[in-house]
Coordinates of C-alpha atoms in Angstrom, one line a residue:
X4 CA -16.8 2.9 146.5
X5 CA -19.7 0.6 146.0
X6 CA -23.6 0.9 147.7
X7 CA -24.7 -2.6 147.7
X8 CA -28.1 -4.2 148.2
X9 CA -28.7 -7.3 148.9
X10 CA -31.6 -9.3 150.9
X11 CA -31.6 -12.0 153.3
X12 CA -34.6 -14.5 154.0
X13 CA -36.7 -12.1 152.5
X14 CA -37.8 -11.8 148.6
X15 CA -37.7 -8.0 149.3
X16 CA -35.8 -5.9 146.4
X17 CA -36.2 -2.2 145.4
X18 CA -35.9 -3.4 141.5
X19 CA -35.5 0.0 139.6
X20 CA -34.2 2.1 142.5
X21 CA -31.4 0.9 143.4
X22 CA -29.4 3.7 141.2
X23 CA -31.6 6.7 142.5
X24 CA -31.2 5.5 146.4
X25 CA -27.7 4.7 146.2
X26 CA -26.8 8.7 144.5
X27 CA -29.4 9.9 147.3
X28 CA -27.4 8.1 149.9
X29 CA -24.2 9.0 148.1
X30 CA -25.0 13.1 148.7
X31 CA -26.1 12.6 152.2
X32 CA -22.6 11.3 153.0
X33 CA -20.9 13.9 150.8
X34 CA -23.1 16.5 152.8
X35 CA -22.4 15.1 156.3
X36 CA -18.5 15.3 155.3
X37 CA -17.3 11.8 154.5
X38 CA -16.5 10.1 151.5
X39 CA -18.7 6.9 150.5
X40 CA -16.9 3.4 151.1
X41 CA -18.6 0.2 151.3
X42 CA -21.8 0.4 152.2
X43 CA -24.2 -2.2 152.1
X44 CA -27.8 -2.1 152.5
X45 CA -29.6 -5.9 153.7
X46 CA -33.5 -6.0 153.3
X47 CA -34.0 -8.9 155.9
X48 CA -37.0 -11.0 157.3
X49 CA -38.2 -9.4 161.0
X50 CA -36.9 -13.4 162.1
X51 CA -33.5 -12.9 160.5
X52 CA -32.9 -9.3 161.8
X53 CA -34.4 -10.6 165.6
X54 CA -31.3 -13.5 165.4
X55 CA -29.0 -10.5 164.8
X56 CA -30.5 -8.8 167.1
X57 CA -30.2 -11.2 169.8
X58 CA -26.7 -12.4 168.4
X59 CA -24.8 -9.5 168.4
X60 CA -26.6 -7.0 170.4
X61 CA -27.8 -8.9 173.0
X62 CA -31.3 -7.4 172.2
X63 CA -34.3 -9.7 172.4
X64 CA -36.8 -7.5 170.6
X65 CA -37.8 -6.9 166.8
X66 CA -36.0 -3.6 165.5
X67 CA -36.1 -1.8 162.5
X68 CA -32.5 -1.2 161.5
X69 CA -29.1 -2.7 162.7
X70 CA -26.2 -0.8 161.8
X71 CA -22.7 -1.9 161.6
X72 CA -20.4 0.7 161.9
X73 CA -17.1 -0.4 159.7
X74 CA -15.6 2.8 159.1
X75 CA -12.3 4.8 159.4
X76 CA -11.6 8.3 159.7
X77 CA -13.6 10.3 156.7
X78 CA -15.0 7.2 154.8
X79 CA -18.2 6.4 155.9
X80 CA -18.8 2.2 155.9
X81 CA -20.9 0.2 157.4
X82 CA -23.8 -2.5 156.8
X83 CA -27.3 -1.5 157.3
X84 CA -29.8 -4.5 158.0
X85 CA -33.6 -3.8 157.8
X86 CA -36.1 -5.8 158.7
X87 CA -38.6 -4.6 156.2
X88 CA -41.9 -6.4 157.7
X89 CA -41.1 -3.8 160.5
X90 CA -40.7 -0.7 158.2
X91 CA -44.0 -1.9 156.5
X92 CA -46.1 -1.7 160.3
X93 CA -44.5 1.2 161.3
X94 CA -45.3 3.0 158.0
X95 CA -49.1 2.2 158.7
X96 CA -49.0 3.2 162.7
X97 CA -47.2 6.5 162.0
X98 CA -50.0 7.0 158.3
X99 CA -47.0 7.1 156.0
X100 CA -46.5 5.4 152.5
X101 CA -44.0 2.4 153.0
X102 CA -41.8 3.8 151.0
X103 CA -41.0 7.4 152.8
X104 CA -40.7 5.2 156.1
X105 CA -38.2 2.8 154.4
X106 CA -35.9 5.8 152.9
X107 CA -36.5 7.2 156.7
X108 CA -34.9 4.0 158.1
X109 CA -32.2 4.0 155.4
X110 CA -30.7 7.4 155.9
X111 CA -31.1 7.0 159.9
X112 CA -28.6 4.2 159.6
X113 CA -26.4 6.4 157.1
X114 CA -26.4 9.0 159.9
X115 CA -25.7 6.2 162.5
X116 CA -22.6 5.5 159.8
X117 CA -22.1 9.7 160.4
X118 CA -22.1 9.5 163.8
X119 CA -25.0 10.5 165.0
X120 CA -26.8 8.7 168.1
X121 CA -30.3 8.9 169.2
X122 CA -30.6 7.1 172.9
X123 CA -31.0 10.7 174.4
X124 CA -33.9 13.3 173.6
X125 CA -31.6 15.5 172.3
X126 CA -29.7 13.2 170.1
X127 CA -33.2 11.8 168.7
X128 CA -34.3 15.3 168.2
X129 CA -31.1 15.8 166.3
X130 CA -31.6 13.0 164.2
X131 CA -34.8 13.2 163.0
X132 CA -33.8 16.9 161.5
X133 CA -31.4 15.0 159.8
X134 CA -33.6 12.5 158.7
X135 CA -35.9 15.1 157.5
X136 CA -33.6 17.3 155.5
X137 CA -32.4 14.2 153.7
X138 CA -36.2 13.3 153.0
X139 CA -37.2 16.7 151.7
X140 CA -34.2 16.6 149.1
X141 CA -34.7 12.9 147.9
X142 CA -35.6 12.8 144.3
X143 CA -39.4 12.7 142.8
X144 CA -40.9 9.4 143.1
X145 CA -37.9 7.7 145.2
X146 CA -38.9 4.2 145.3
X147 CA -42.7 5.4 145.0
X148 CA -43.9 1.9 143.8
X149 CA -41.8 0.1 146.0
X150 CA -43.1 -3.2 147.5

């Protein structure tokens, strides 16, 4: 099935990448056991995602991922909306390069898609190995230039 990327109120884009993240994406689910469906990947506005935050989750804060979980049984679907302004600080208060944090925040939602949670130590602990496995195995240069 297809990874899509799209953005919304936001001239974000990953121009050149989209091919490398969506095969990186595409082994993580393999890995994890599922088979890829529709999965579709929104680079938003921190605005946009706050209205969907406050819409649908009944969240009034800024966030860096949604997910939306559209799955069934072994295929893996879902939307994930980032709010890329968000990526961008958090890569400069944890002193990563944007793009690591914004692969970081794109397989966290793939492994929300998985199943995984992270409201408890435990689960957080969990999903940040995951997280990091996924990272060490991306290709060379994944969305190294990314803006």
């Amino acid at each position: 099935m297809a990874i899509t990327f799209h953005s919304e109120d936001t001239a974000f884009d990953i121009r050149g990448g989209k091919r490398a993240v969506a095969a990186w994406i595409r082994a993580a689910v393999a890995e994890e056991g599922f088979v890829p469906g529709e999965i579709g990947v929104i680079f938003c506005s921190d605005p946009y995602l706050l209205e969907v935050n406050r819409r649908y989750l009944q969240h009034d804060y800024y966030t860096d991922i949604i997910t939306f979980d559209y799955g069934d049984g072994s295929v893996l679907s879902g939307d994930l909306l980032i709010g890329v302004d968000t990526v961008r600080s958090n890569a400069e208060r944890y002193g990563v390069m944007f793009h690591v944090e914004l692969l970081r925040v794109i397989i966290h939602g793939i492994m929300h898609l998985a199943g995984y949670k992270d409201k408890t130590d435990r689960d957080a602990a969990r999903m940040r190995e995951r997280e990091n496995h996924y990272l060490d195995r991306r290709p060379e240069g994944l969305l190294a230039r990314c803006r």
